[in-house]
Structures are given as C-alpha cells and as structure tokens.
Amino acid sequence: MTAGAYHSMRDHQGPLALSADVVVIGSGAGGAVVAKELAESGQSVIVLEEGARVTQKEYGAFRPSESLRHMWRDGALTIAMGLGGTPAVNVTMGKAVGGSSVLTGGVCFRIPEAVLDEWTTELGLRDYDAKAMEPFFERVEEATHVEEVPASMQSRSSVLFGLGAEKLGLSVEPMRRNTEGCNGCGRCNFGCPHGAKRSVDLSYLPKAVRDGADVYSHCRVDRIVMKGRRAVGVRGRLLNRRGGRPGDRFEVHAKRVVVACGAWHTPTLLIRSGIGSRRHVGRNMTLHPGFRMLA
C-alpha cells in the first residue's frame, strides 16, 4: 500500500483536477474518522480542507492572536443571534487541518442515553441505541485516548463547585477529555503546544495518510456536482491568491462524496448545491455553547 500525503494548495498555480473513490469535504472530527476508516479498507480517499495545515510544532509556538488569525474561522468572531430574548452566543469554529478538534477544550462525553433513545423511538434510527453504539464509542475513546481528568489537576474552584453540588444532592463526576500527558497549561483553545490533546490532526489523519489518503489544504468547496440524484464530485476554488483569497478553480471526481463540514457549513453547502429542501436542511440545528460560571 502506498502512503498518501499532505498537499498545500496555497502556492499551486493553475487549475487542479483530481479523482478518487471517495472525496471527503472537511478534515475535522467527522471527516478525519471517515477518511481513516475508508483508507484502511483500501479505497482511494481525497480529503479537502479550506484552512491551512498547521503542524503541532507551529501552533504550539503561536501567540493566541496568531492562532485566532491562522486557525479560527473569521477570527473566532462568528455569533448566533438568540431568539425570543435569549442572548447571542459566540460560535467558535476551526479552519485548519483537523478542524475544530484542534481548538476545543478536549471535553469528550458520550451521547447521553436519553438522546439515543429519542433517536431510536422518534426518528426511527434503530441502529443507534446505546447497546449498538457501545463498541464504537470505545473505539473512538481508545484512538483519541479519552480519560478522566485526574484529581491532581482539579482547581480549588472545581473542588468547591463539587462540594456545593453534592450538598444540593447532585452527583459530580470528573470530566473526560481526549488527552495524554496534559499538564494543565490552559492553551487548549489555541492548539495544544505539547501535543497532549489528541485532536484528529494527531490521532486520525496520520493513520489515514499512512493508509493512502491524500489531504489537500487551502481548498474551498463551493458546490457538490450531481448527476441525476447521485453525487459524483465537487467543485471549488483554491485559496492561492494573496491573503488567502479564492484563485484558481479545482474539481474532484469521485464515486462517493462525504460532506463533513460541521453542523454549520454542511447544511450551507447542501443548500448551495441544491440538495434537499430549503425548508428542512439545517432547520433543526442546535448549539451546545460552553460558558463560565462565576459566584
């Protein structure tokens, strides 16, 4: 088996045409896992990423302002407006090889069983009950080294919060995070400088590339190409002009197309490509914001 490679299109000149068994749009938590599994099965895989490939050594040396400029979409200034008097919330999205997984705090909890029950009973997704999902949760947790935060890393405020919750009759458990050797430096949201957070750029994508997948950065997909009701490829622009502006066009032909652009941009791309009903695609999207509590 021939290994794949990482390809930066930032300095590529001229149009680009590629082909593969599968093209995966997005290199974050969804796209990276799909790419790894498909490449491992022997299929030729191309992964397209709008952002740059920033290595762990590079983002480990970034100042926070540099991380915002080079790795966050819109400098982390995207917001979702609240409805019915609820406040606006900041929506933080990565724009780099590895997607938002590079920039999260690393908190990893399984889909709650109540949510899985809702999926199976109300949506008819019979293959997604808790028992069926168990081995898949375990595989991902092993690949990304999900572990409980040790007591030695709990701050005084965390201890006091736990004591207060227990007095109210609430159970408290340590968070589970995809880390190995975390020293608590607090730089999680700018890319772990120590490589302790096992984001997909360090855990899944290297395995995908080892098994033959090719990862192309600076590639903005604008449209999914359809032949009848079947997706047969994608078209877009290389971000190879000054300042990362769109430049030359590219096209990828594939037997299958996987859209893994995250909850925000997946429905956007589907609508732009004329796939699905505008009344329903993206309509039921919900956000899970994190926030700080002070007392």
PDB file of C-alpha atoms in Angstrom:
ATOM      1  CA  MET A   1       0.000   0.000   0.000  1.00  0.00           C
ATOM      2  CA  THR A   2       1.352   3.425  -0.963  1.00  0.00           C
ATOM      3  CA  ALA A   3       1.119   6.113   1.686  1.00  0.00           C
ATOM      4  CA  GLY A   4      -0.724   9.324   0.955  1.00  0.00           C
ATOM      5  CA  ALA A   5       0.489  12.841   1.696  1.00  0.00           C
ATOM      6  CA  TYR A   6      -0.444  16.341   2.800  1.00  0.00           C
ATOM      7  CA  HIS A   7      -0.691  18.854  -0.044  1.00  0.00           C
ATOM      8  CA  SER A   8      -0.839  22.627   0.448  1.00  0.00           C
ATOM      9  CA  MET A   9      -2.523  24.386  -2.470  1.00  0.00           C
ATOM     10  CA  ARG A  10      -1.594  27.849  -1.221  1.00  0.00           C
ATOM     11  CA  ASP A  11       1.186  28.215  -3.776  1.00  0.00           C
ATOM     12  CA  HIS A  12      -0.284  25.991  -6.504  1.00  0.00           C
ATOM     13  CA  GLN A  13      -0.616  27.741  -9.849  1.00  0.00           C
ATOM     14  CA  GLY A  14      -3.333  26.910 -12.356  1.00  0.00           C
ATOM     15  CA  PRO A  15      -6.490  24.790 -12.192  1.00  0.00           C
ATOM     16  CA  LEU A  16      -6.500  21.408 -10.478  1.00  0.00           C
ATOM     17  CA  ALA A  17      -8.341  18.195 -11.403  1.00  0.00           C
ATOM     18  CA  LEU A  18      -8.277  15.101  -9.186  1.00  0.00           C
ATOM     19  CA  SER A  19     -10.131  11.814  -8.877  1.00  0.00           C
ATOM     20  CA  ALA A  20     -10.612   9.189  -6.168  1.00  0.00           C
ATOM     21  CA  ASP A  21     -13.021   6.554  -4.952  1.00  0.00           C
ATOM     22  CA  VAL A  22     -14.188   8.930  -2.209  1.00  0.00           C
ATOM     23  CA  VAL A  23     -13.830  12.664  -1.650  1.00  0.00           C
ATOM     24  CA  VAL A  24     -14.313  13.860   1.934  1.00  0.00           C
ATOM     25  CA  ILE A  25     -15.148  17.540   2.421  1.00  0.00           C
ATOM     26  CA  GLY A  26     -13.731  18.623   5.763  1.00  0.00           C
ATOM     27  CA  SER A  27     -10.851  17.308   7.858  1.00  0.00           C
ATOM     28  CA  GLY A  28     -12.315  17.716  11.341  1.00  0.00           C
ATOM     29  CA  ALA A  29     -13.712  15.151  13.754  1.00  0.00           C
ATOM     30  CA  GLY A  30     -16.160  13.764  11.188  1.00  0.00           C
ATOM     31  CA  GLY A  31     -14.083  13.868   8.026  1.00  0.00           C
ATOM     32  CA  ALA A  32     -10.881  12.582   9.614  1.00  0.00           C
ATOM     33  CA  VAL A  33     -12.557   9.488  11.057  1.00  0.00           C
ATOM     34  CA  VAL A  34     -14.318   8.697   7.772  1.00  0.00           C
ATOM     35  CA  ALA A  35     -11.067   9.158   5.847  1.00  0.00           C
ATOM     36  CA  LYS A  36      -9.163   6.850   8.176  1.00  0.00           C
ATOM     37  CA  GLU A  37     -11.781   4.083   8.004  1.00  0.00           C
ATOM     38  CA  LEU A  38     -12.134   4.250   4.208  1.00  0.00           C
ATOM     39  CA  ALA A  39      -8.391   4.430   3.529  1.00  0.00           C
ATOM     40  CA  GLU A  40      -7.851   1.491   5.860  1.00  0.00           C
ATOM     41  CA  SER A  41     -10.362  -0.511   3.802  1.00  0.00           C
ATOM     42  CA  GLY A  42      -8.284   0.067   0.664  1.00  0.00           C
ATOM     43  CA  GLN A  43     -10.285   2.824  -1.030  1.00  0.00           C
ATOM     44  CA  SER A  44      -8.577   5.849  -2.547  1.00  0.00           C
ATOM     45  CA  VAL A  45      -9.521   8.908  -0.495  1.00  0.00           C
ATOM     46  CA  ILE A  46      -9.080  12.651  -1.008  1.00  0.00           C
ATOM     47  CA  VAL A  47      -9.734  14.958   1.953  1.00  0.00           C
ATOM     48  CA  LEU A  48     -10.382  18.637   1.180  1.00  0.00           C
ATOM     49  CA  GLU A  49      -9.830  21.345   3.790  1.00  0.00           C
ATOM     50  CA  GLU A  50     -10.473  25.069   3.393  1.00  0.00           C
ATOM     51  CA  GLY A  51      -7.955  26.037   6.049  1.00  0.00           C
ATOM     52  CA  ALA A  52      -4.218  25.565   6.289  1.00  0.00           C
ATOM     53  CA  ARG A  53      -2.264  22.657   7.661  1.00  0.00           C
ATOM     54  CA  VAL A  54      -0.608  23.990  10.795  1.00  0.00           C
ATOM     55  CA  THR A  55       1.629  21.434  12.492  1.00  0.00           C
ATOM     56  CA  GLN A  56       1.587  20.854  16.233  1.00  0.00           C
ATOM     57  CA  LYS A  57       5.045  22.403  16.477  1.00  0.00           C
ATOM     58  CA  GLU A  58       3.832  25.515  14.632  1.00  0.00           C
ATOM     59  CA  TYR A  59       0.619  26.099  16.549  1.00  0.00           C
ATOM     60  CA  GLY A  60       2.405  25.277  19.787  1.00  0.00           C
ATOM     61  CA  ALA A  61       4.610  28.312  19.152  1.00  0.00           C
ATOM     62  CA  PHE A  62       1.743  30.643  18.139  1.00  0.00           C
ATOM     63  CA  ARG A  63       0.659  33.527  20.305  1.00  0.00           C
ATOM     64  CA  PRO A  64      -3.133  33.466  20.929  1.00  0.00           C
ATOM     65  CA  SER A  65      -3.600  36.279  18.393  1.00  0.00           C
ATOM     66  CA  GLU A  66      -1.743  34.250  15.754  1.00  0.00           C
ATOM     67  CA  SER A  67      -3.889  31.201  16.449  1.00  0.00           C
ATOM     68  CA  LEU A  68      -7.045  33.283  16.008  1.00  0.00           C
ATOM     69  CA  ARG A  69      -5.769  34.592  12.685  1.00  0.00           C
ATOM     70  CA  HIS A  70      -4.439  31.356  11.216  1.00  0.00           C
ATOM     71  CA  MET A  71      -6.683  28.614  12.659  1.00  0.00           C
ATOM     72  CA  TRP A  72     -10.065  30.047  13.629  1.00  0.00           C
ATOM     73  CA  ARG A  73     -12.837  30.834  11.168  1.00  0.00           C
ATOM     74  CA  ASP A  74     -13.422  34.578  10.979  1.00  0.00           C
ATOM     75  CA  GLY A  75     -11.017  35.132  13.853  1.00  0.00           C
ATOM     76  CA  ALA A  76     -13.486  33.431  16.241  1.00  0.00           C
ATOM     77  CA  LEU A  77     -15.971  36.297  15.756  1.00  0.00           C
ATOM     78  CA  THR A  78     -18.900  34.230  14.417  1.00  0.00           C
ATOM     79  CA  ILE A  79     -22.031  34.605  16.551  1.00  0.00           C
ATOM     80  CA  ALA A  80     -25.502  33.073  16.576  1.00  0.00           C
ATOM     81  CA  MET A  81     -28.280  35.524  17.373  1.00  0.00           C
ATOM     82  CA  GLY A  82     -30.655  34.492  20.117  1.00  0.00           C
ATOM     83  CA  LEU A  83     -34.415  34.152  19.649  1.00  0.00           C
ATOM     84  CA  GLY A  84     -37.156  35.267  21.981  1.00  0.00           C
ATOM     85  CA  GLY A  85     -34.940  37.452  24.122  1.00  0.00           C
ATOM     86  CA  THR A  86     -32.157  34.898  24.552  1.00  0.00           C
ATOM     87  CA  PRO A  87     -28.650  36.327  24.187  1.00  0.00           C
ATOM     88  CA  ALA A  88     -26.336  35.862  21.235  1.00  0.00           C
ATOM     89  CA  VAL A  89     -23.622  33.235  21.683  1.00  0.00           C
ATOM     90  CA  ASN A  90     -20.180  33.007  20.179  1.00  0.00           C
ATOM     91  CA  VAL A  91     -19.812  30.067  17.766  1.00  0.00           C
ATOM     92  CA  THR A  92     -16.186  29.008  17.666  1.00  0.00           C
ATOM     93  CA  MET A  93     -15.183  27.060  14.568  1.00  0.00           C
ATOM     94  CA  GLY A  94     -11.807  25.877  13.420  1.00  0.00           C
ATOM     95  CA  LYS A  95     -10.496  26.491   9.924  1.00  0.00           C
ATOM     96  CA  ALA A  96      -7.452  24.244   9.694  1.00  0.00           C
ATOM     97  CA  VAL A  97      -6.476  20.659   9.007  1.00  0.00           C
ATOM     98  CA  GLY A  98      -8.030  18.858  11.966  1.00  0.00           C
ATOM     99  CA  GLY A  99     -10.958  21.275  12.118  1.00  0.00           C
ATOM    100  CA  SER A 100     -12.360  22.445  15.427  1.00  0.00           C
ATOM    101  CA  SER A 101     -10.902  19.416  17.225  1.00  0.00           C
ATOM    102  CA  VAL A 102      -7.562  21.261  17.278  1.00  0.00           C
ATOM    103  CA  LEU A 103      -9.149  24.164  19.177  1.00  0.00           C
ATOM    104  CA  THR A 104     -11.594  22.612  21.635  1.00  0.00           C
ATOM    105  CA  GLY A 105     -11.022  22.158  25.353  1.00  0.00           C
ATOM    106  CA  GLY A 106     -10.910  18.426  24.754  1.00  0.00           C
ATOM    107  CA  VAL A 107     -14.074  17.558  26.679  1.00  0.00           C
ATOM    108  CA  CYS A 108     -15.387  14.210  25.397  1.00  0.00           C
ATOM    109  CA  PHE A 109     -18.604  12.715  26.691  1.00  0.00           C
ATOM    110  CA  ARG A 110     -20.725  10.072  25.065  1.00  0.00           C
ATOM    111  CA  ILE A 111     -24.079  10.909  23.536  1.00  0.00           C
ATOM    112  CA  PRO A 112     -26.489  10.695  26.510  1.00  0.00           C
ATOM    113  CA  GLU A 113     -28.627   7.580  26.509  1.00  0.00           C
ATOM    114  CA  ALA A 114     -31.781   9.715  26.629  1.00  0.00           C
ATOM    115  CA  VAL A 115     -30.769  11.330  23.330  1.00  0.00           C
ATOM    116  CA  LEU A 116     -30.076   7.949  21.732  1.00  0.00           C
ATOM    117  CA  ASP A 117     -33.486   6.758  22.935  1.00  0.00           C
ATOM    118  CA  GLU A 118     -35.079   9.774  21.248  1.00  0.00           C
ATOM    119  CA  TRP A 119     -33.246   8.996  18.017  1.00  0.00           C
ATOM    120  CA  THR A 120     -34.418   5.384  18.002  1.00  0.00           C
ATOM    121  CA  THR A 121     -38.021   5.954  19.077  1.00  0.00           C
ATOM    122  CA  GLU A 122     -38.883   9.293  17.444  1.00  0.00           C
ATOM    123  CA  LEU A 123     -36.592   9.291  14.415  1.00  0.00           C
ATOM    124  CA  GLY A 124     -36.536   5.572  13.702  1.00  0.00           C
ATOM    125  CA  LEU A 125     -32.733   5.234  13.847  1.00  0.00           C
ATOM    126  CA  ARG A 126     -32.817   1.675  15.179  1.00  0.00           C
ATOM    127  CA  ASP A 127     -29.075   1.083  14.794  1.00  0.00           C
ATOM    128  CA  TYR A 128     -28.187   3.909  17.195  1.00  0.00           C
ATOM    129  CA  ASP A 129     -29.354   2.596  20.559  1.00  0.00           C
ATOM    130  CA  ALA A 130     -26.918   2.624  23.485  1.00  0.00           C
ATOM    131  CA  LYS A 131     -26.004  -1.056  23.199  1.00  0.00           C
ATOM    132  CA  ALA A 132     -25.264  -0.823  19.471  1.00  0.00           C
ATOM    133  CA  MET A 133     -23.166   2.321  19.936  1.00  0.00           C
ATOM    134  CA  GLU A 134     -21.055   0.984  22.809  1.00  0.00           C
ATOM    135  CA  PRO A 135     -18.260  -0.628  20.723  1.00  0.00           C
ATOM    136  CA  PHE A 136     -17.978   2.456  18.511  1.00  0.00           C
ATOM    137  CA  PHE A 137     -17.676   4.775  21.496  1.00  0.00           C
ATOM    138  CA  GLU A 138     -14.951   2.506  22.837  1.00  0.00           C
ATOM    139  CA  ARG A 139     -13.027   2.548  19.540  1.00  0.00           C
ATOM    140  CA  VAL A 140     -13.016   6.339  19.352  1.00  0.00           C
ATOM    141  CA  GLU A 141     -12.103   6.700  23.019  1.00  0.00           C
ATOM    142  CA  GLU A 142      -9.169   4.366  22.542  1.00  0.00           C
ATOM    143  CA  ALA A 143      -7.978   6.111  19.362  1.00  0.00           C
ATOM    144  CA  THR A 144      -8.088   9.566  20.975  1.00  0.00           C
ATOM    145  CA  HIS A 145      -7.066   8.478  24.499  1.00  0.00           C
ATOM    146  CA  VAL A 146     -10.168   9.688  26.336  1.00  0.00           C
ATOM    147  CA  GLU A 147      -9.512   9.684  30.092  1.00  0.00           C
ATOM    148  CA  GLU A 148     -10.890  11.178  33.288  1.00  0.00           C
ATOM    149  CA  VAL A 149      -9.253  14.387  34.458  1.00  0.00           C
ATOM    150  CA  PRO A 150      -7.116  13.331  37.454  1.00  0.00           C
ATOM    151  CA  ALA A 151      -7.819  14.818  40.871  1.00  0.00           C
ATOM    152  CA  SER A 152      -4.360  16.390  40.845  1.00  0.00           C
ATOM    153  CA  MET A 153      -5.465  18.719  38.033  1.00  0.00           C
ATOM    154  CA  GLN A 154      -8.656  19.949  39.697  1.00  0.00           C
ATOM    155  CA  SER A 155      -8.546  23.603  40.685  1.00  0.00           C
ATOM    156  CA  ARG A 156      -9.768  24.910  44.015  1.00  0.00           C
ATOM    157  CA  SER A 157     -12.853  26.339  42.311  1.00  0.00           C
ATOM    158  CA  SER A 158     -13.655  22.920  40.821  1.00  0.00           C
ATOM    159  CA  VAL A 159     -13.399  21.300  44.257  1.00  0.00           C
ATOM    160  CA  LEU A 160     -15.684  23.930  45.805  1.00  0.00           C
ATOM    161  CA  PHE A 161     -18.174  23.570  42.946  1.00  0.00           C
ATOM    162  CA  GLY A 162     -18.276  19.820  43.539  1.00  0.00           C
ATOM    163  CA  LEU A 163     -18.824  20.218  47.273  1.00  0.00           C
ATOM    164  CA  GLY A 164     -21.654  22.672  46.663  1.00  0.00           C
ATOM    165  CA  ALA A 165     -23.320  20.408  44.121  1.00  0.00           C
ATOM    166  CA  GLU A 166     -23.135  17.413  46.449  1.00  0.00           C
ATOM    167  CA  LYS A 167     -24.775  19.414  49.249  1.00  0.00           C
ATOM    168  CA  LEU A 168     -27.642  20.049  46.845  1.00  0.00           C
ATOM    169  CA  GLY A 169     -27.937  16.325  46.197  1.00  0.00           C
ATOM    170  CA  LEU A 170     -26.343  16.471  42.755  1.00  0.00           C
ATOM    171  CA  SER A 171     -23.802  13.900  41.630  1.00  0.00           C
ATOM    172  CA  VAL A 172     -20.463  15.142  40.313  1.00  0.00           C
ATOM    173  CA  GLU A 173     -18.023  13.208  38.151  1.00  0.00           C
ATOM    174  CA  PRO A 174     -14.658  14.166  36.644  1.00  0.00           C
ATOM    175  CA  MET A 175     -14.706  15.373  33.054  1.00  0.00           C
ATOM    176  CA  ARG A 176     -13.450  13.028  30.381  1.00  0.00           C
ATOM    177  CA  ARG A 177     -11.000  14.533  27.899  1.00  0.00           C
ATOM    178  CA  ASN A 178      -9.008  13.275  24.914  1.00  0.00           C
ATOM    179  CA  THR A 179      -5.612  13.947  26.461  1.00  0.00           C
ATOM    180  CA  GLU A 180      -2.420  12.082  27.231  1.00  0.00           C
ATOM    181  CA  GLY A 181       0.155  13.783  29.434  1.00  0.00           C
ATOM    182  CA  CYS A 182      -1.784  17.051  29.878  1.00  0.00           C
ATOM    183  CA  ASN A 183      -0.023  19.460  32.256  1.00  0.00           C
ATOM    184  CA  GLY A 184      -2.902  21.918  32.612  1.00  0.00           C
ATOM    185  CA  CYS A 185      -1.249  24.830  30.797  1.00  0.00           C
ATOM    186  CA  GLY A 186      -4.643  26.184  29.662  1.00  0.00           C
ATOM    187  CA  ARG A 187      -3.734  26.643  25.987  1.00  0.00           C
ATOM    188  CA  CYS A 188      -6.291  24.097  24.706  1.00  0.00           C
ATOM    189  CA  ASN A 189      -8.281  26.581  22.617  1.00  0.00           C
ATOM    190  CA  PHE A 190      -5.247  27.724  20.650  1.00  0.00           C
ATOM    191  CA  GLY A 191      -3.853  24.287  19.802  1.00  0.00           C
ATOM    192  CA  CYS A 192      -2.098  22.241  22.487  1.00  0.00           C
ATOM    193  CA  PRO A 193       1.589  23.285  22.492  1.00  0.00           C
ATOM    194  CA  HIS A 194       2.604  19.930  23.960  1.00  0.00           C
ATOM    195  CA  GLY A 195       0.631  17.591  21.695  1.00  0.00           C
ATOM    196  CA  ALA A 196      -1.157  16.251  24.771  1.00  0.00           C
ATOM    197  CA  LYS A 197      -4.641  16.821  23.335  1.00  0.00           C
ATOM    198  CA  ARG A 198      -5.253  14.022  20.863  1.00  0.00           C
ATOM    199  CA  SER A 199      -7.112  16.069  18.264  1.00  0.00           C
ATOM    200  CA  VAL A 200      -7.726  14.369  14.931  1.00  0.00           C
ATOM    201  CA  ASP A 201      -4.755  16.044  13.255  1.00  0.00           C
ATOM    202  CA  LEU A 202      -2.612  13.957  15.627  1.00  0.00           C
ATOM    203  CA  SER A 203      -4.755  10.839  16.051  1.00  0.00           C
ATOM    204  CA  TYR A 204      -6.850  10.005  12.968  1.00  0.00           C
ATOM    205  CA  LEU A 205      -5.431  11.906   9.987  1.00  0.00           C
ATOM    206  CA  PRO A 206      -1.878  10.487  10.260  1.00  0.00           C
ATOM    207  CA  LYS A 207      -3.366   6.983  10.125  1.00  0.00           C
ATOM    208  CA  ALA A 208      -5.495   7.928   7.115  1.00  0.00           C
ATOM    209  CA  VAL A 209      -2.449   9.312   5.294  1.00  0.00           C
ATOM    210  CA  ARG A 210      -0.392   6.263   6.238  1.00  0.00           C
ATOM    211  CA  ASP A 211      -3.030   4.091   4.560  1.00  0.00           C
ATOM    212  CA  GLY A 212      -3.113   6.140   1.362  1.00  0.00           C
ATOM    213  CA  ALA A 213      -5.392   9.143   1.900  1.00  0.00           C
ATOM    214  CA  ASP A 214      -4.322  12.488   0.435  1.00  0.00           C
ATOM    215  CA  VAL A 215      -5.170  15.658   2.366  1.00  0.00           C
ATOM    216  CA  TYR A 216      -5.418  18.900   0.368  1.00  0.00           C
ATOM    217  CA  SER A 217      -5.476  22.174   2.308  1.00  0.00           C
ATOM    218  CA  HIS A 218      -6.464  25.657   1.039  1.00  0.00           C
ATOM    219  CA  CYS A 219      -9.342  24.106  -0.960  1.00  0.00           C
ATOM    220  CA  ARG A 220     -12.766  25.729  -0.582  1.00  0.00           C
ATOM    221  CA  VAL A 221     -15.565  23.545  -1.910  1.00  0.00           C
ATOM    222  CA  ASP A 222     -18.348  25.649  -3.412  1.00  0.00           C
ATOM    223  CA  ARG A 223     -20.621  23.002  -4.878  1.00  0.00           C
ATOM    224  CA  ILE A 224     -21.308  19.282  -4.947  1.00  0.00           C
ATOM    225  CA  VAL A 225     -21.548  18.009  -8.526  1.00  0.00           C
ATOM    226  CA  MET A 226     -24.670  15.943  -9.162  1.00  0.00           C
ATOM    227  CA  LYS A 227     -25.524  13.525 -11.961  1.00  0.00           C
ATOM    228  CA  GLY A 228     -29.215  12.984 -11.622  1.00  0.00           C
ATOM    229  CA  ARG A 229     -29.719  12.171  -7.944  1.00  0.00           C
ATOM    230  CA  ARG A 230     -26.165  10.938  -7.426  1.00  0.00           C
ATOM    231  CA  ALA A 231     -23.204  12.981  -6.191  1.00  0.00           C
ATOM    232  CA  VAL A 232     -20.213  12.435  -8.480  1.00  0.00           C
ATOM    233  CA  GLY A 233     -17.730  15.028  -7.275  1.00  0.00           C
ATOM    234  CA  VAL A 234     -17.139  18.569  -6.072  1.00  0.00           C
ATOM    235  CA  ARG A 235     -16.055  21.928  -7.470  1.00  0.00           C
ATOM    236  CA  GLY A 236     -14.452  24.857  -5.738  1.00  0.00           C
ATOM    237  CA  ARG A 237     -11.670  27.392  -5.594  1.00  0.00           C
ATOM    238  CA  LEU A 238      -8.081  27.138  -4.443  1.00  0.00           C
ATOM    239  CA  LEU A 239      -7.245  29.789  -1.863  1.00  0.00           C
ATOM    240  CA  ASN A 240      -3.985  30.605  -3.617  1.00  0.00           C
ATOM    241  CA  ARG A 241      -4.207  34.365  -4.011  1.00  0.00           C
ATOM    242  CA  ARG A 242      -2.674  36.971  -1.722  1.00  0.00           C
ATOM    243  CA  GLY A 243      -4.262  36.933   1.713  1.00  0.00           C
ATOM    244  CA  GLY A 244      -5.843  33.536   1.108  1.00  0.00           C
ATOM    245  CA  ARG A 245      -8.376  34.862  -1.381  1.00  0.00           C
ATOM    246  CA  PRO A 246     -10.037  32.491  -3.898  1.00  0.00           C
ATOM    247  CA  GLY A 247      -7.995  31.910  -7.032  1.00  0.00           C
ATOM    248  CA  ASP A 248      -7.850  29.016  -9.478  1.00  0.00           C
ATOM    249  CA  ARG A 249     -10.659  26.511  -9.792  1.00  0.00           C
ATOM    250  CA  PHE A 250     -10.453  22.840  -8.877  1.00  0.00           C
ATOM    251  CA  GLU A 251     -12.627  19.791  -9.406  1.00  0.00           C
ATOM    252  CA  VAL A 252     -12.580  16.339  -7.846  1.00  0.00           C
ATOM    253  CA  HIS A 253     -14.390  13.400  -9.455  1.00  0.00           C
ATOM    254  CA  ALA A 254     -15.380  10.598  -7.089  1.00  0.00           C
ATOM    255  CA  LYS A 255     -17.658   7.596  -6.802  1.00  0.00           C
ATOM    256  CA  ARG A 256     -18.831   8.830  -3.399  1.00  0.00           C
ATOM    257  CA  VAL A 257     -18.931  12.222  -1.714  1.00  0.00           C
ATOM    258  CA  VAL A 258     -18.839  12.621   2.069  1.00  0.00           C
ATOM    259  CA  VAL A 259     -19.899  16.030   3.399  1.00  0.00           C
ATOM    260  CA  ALA A 260     -18.235  16.571   6.785  1.00  0.00           C
ATOM    261  CA  CYS A 261     -18.146  20.357   7.094  1.00  0.00           C
ATOM    262  CA  GLY A 262     -19.580  20.511  10.599  1.00  0.00           C
ATOM    263  CA  ALA A 263     -23.086  21.360  11.776  1.00  0.00           C
ATOM    264  CA  TRP A 264     -22.849  24.920  10.454  1.00  0.00           C
ATOM    265  CA  HIS A 265     -21.357  24.522   6.986  1.00  0.00           C
ATOM    266  CA  THR A 266     -22.674  21.089   5.977  1.00  0.00           C
ATOM    267  CA  PRO A 267     -26.265  22.336   5.523  1.00  0.00           C
ATOM    268  CA  THR A 268     -24.937  25.527   3.926  1.00  0.00           C
ATOM    269  CA  LEU A 269     -23.104  23.519   1.257  1.00  0.00           C
ATOM    270  CA  LEU A 270     -26.079  21.205   0.700  1.00  0.00           C
ATOM    271  CA  ILE A 271     -28.411  24.161   0.135  1.00  0.00           C
ATOM    272  CA  ARG A 272     -25.917  25.879  -2.165  1.00  0.00           C
ATOM    273  CA  SER A 273     -25.691  22.644  -4.165  1.00  0.00           C
ATOM    274  CA  GLY A 274     -29.467  22.332  -4.469  1.00  0.00           C
ATOM    275  CA  ILE A 275     -29.577  19.170  -2.358  1.00  0.00           C
ATOM    276  CA  GLY A 276     -32.505  18.731  -0.007  1.00  0.00           C
ATOM    277  CA  SER A 277     -35.361  21.047   0.839  1.00  0.00           C
ATOM    278  CA  ARG A 278     -34.545  24.585   1.921  1.00  0.00           C
ATOM    279  CA  ARG A 279     -37.407  24.251   4.399  1.00  0.00           C
ATOM    280  CA  HIS A 280     -35.711  21.410   6.252  1.00  0.00           C
ATOM    281  CA  VAL A 281     -31.945  21.284   5.637  1.00  0.00           C
ATOM    282  CA  GLY A 282     -30.262  22.841   8.667  1.00  0.00           C
ATOM    283  CA  ARG A 283     -33.577  23.808  10.239  1.00  0.00           C
ATOM    284  CA  ASN A 284     -33.166  21.614  13.325  1.00  0.00           C
ATOM    285  CA  MET A 285     -29.583  22.577  14.048  1.00  0.00           C
ATOM    286  CA  THR A 286     -28.921  23.241  17.737  1.00  0.00           C
ATOM    287  CA  LEU A 287     -25.875  24.630  19.509  1.00  0.00           C
ATOM    288  CA  HIS A 288     -24.160  23.447  22.669  1.00  0.00           C
ATOM    289  CA  PRO A 289     -22.377  26.558  23.967  1.00  0.00           C
ATOM    290  CA  GLY A 290     -19.931  26.413  26.823  1.00  0.00           C
ATOM    291  CA  PHE A 291     -19.767  29.262  29.314  1.00  0.00           C
ATOM    292  CA  ARG A 292     -18.036  30.272  32.518  1.00  0.00           C
ATOM    293  CA  MET A 293     -19.940  30.478  35.820  1.00  0.00           C
ATOM    294  CA  LEU A 294     -18.908  32.958  38.500  1.00  0.00           C
ATOM    295  CA  ALA A 295     -20.180  33.160  42.063  1.00  0.00           C
TER     296      ALA A 295
END
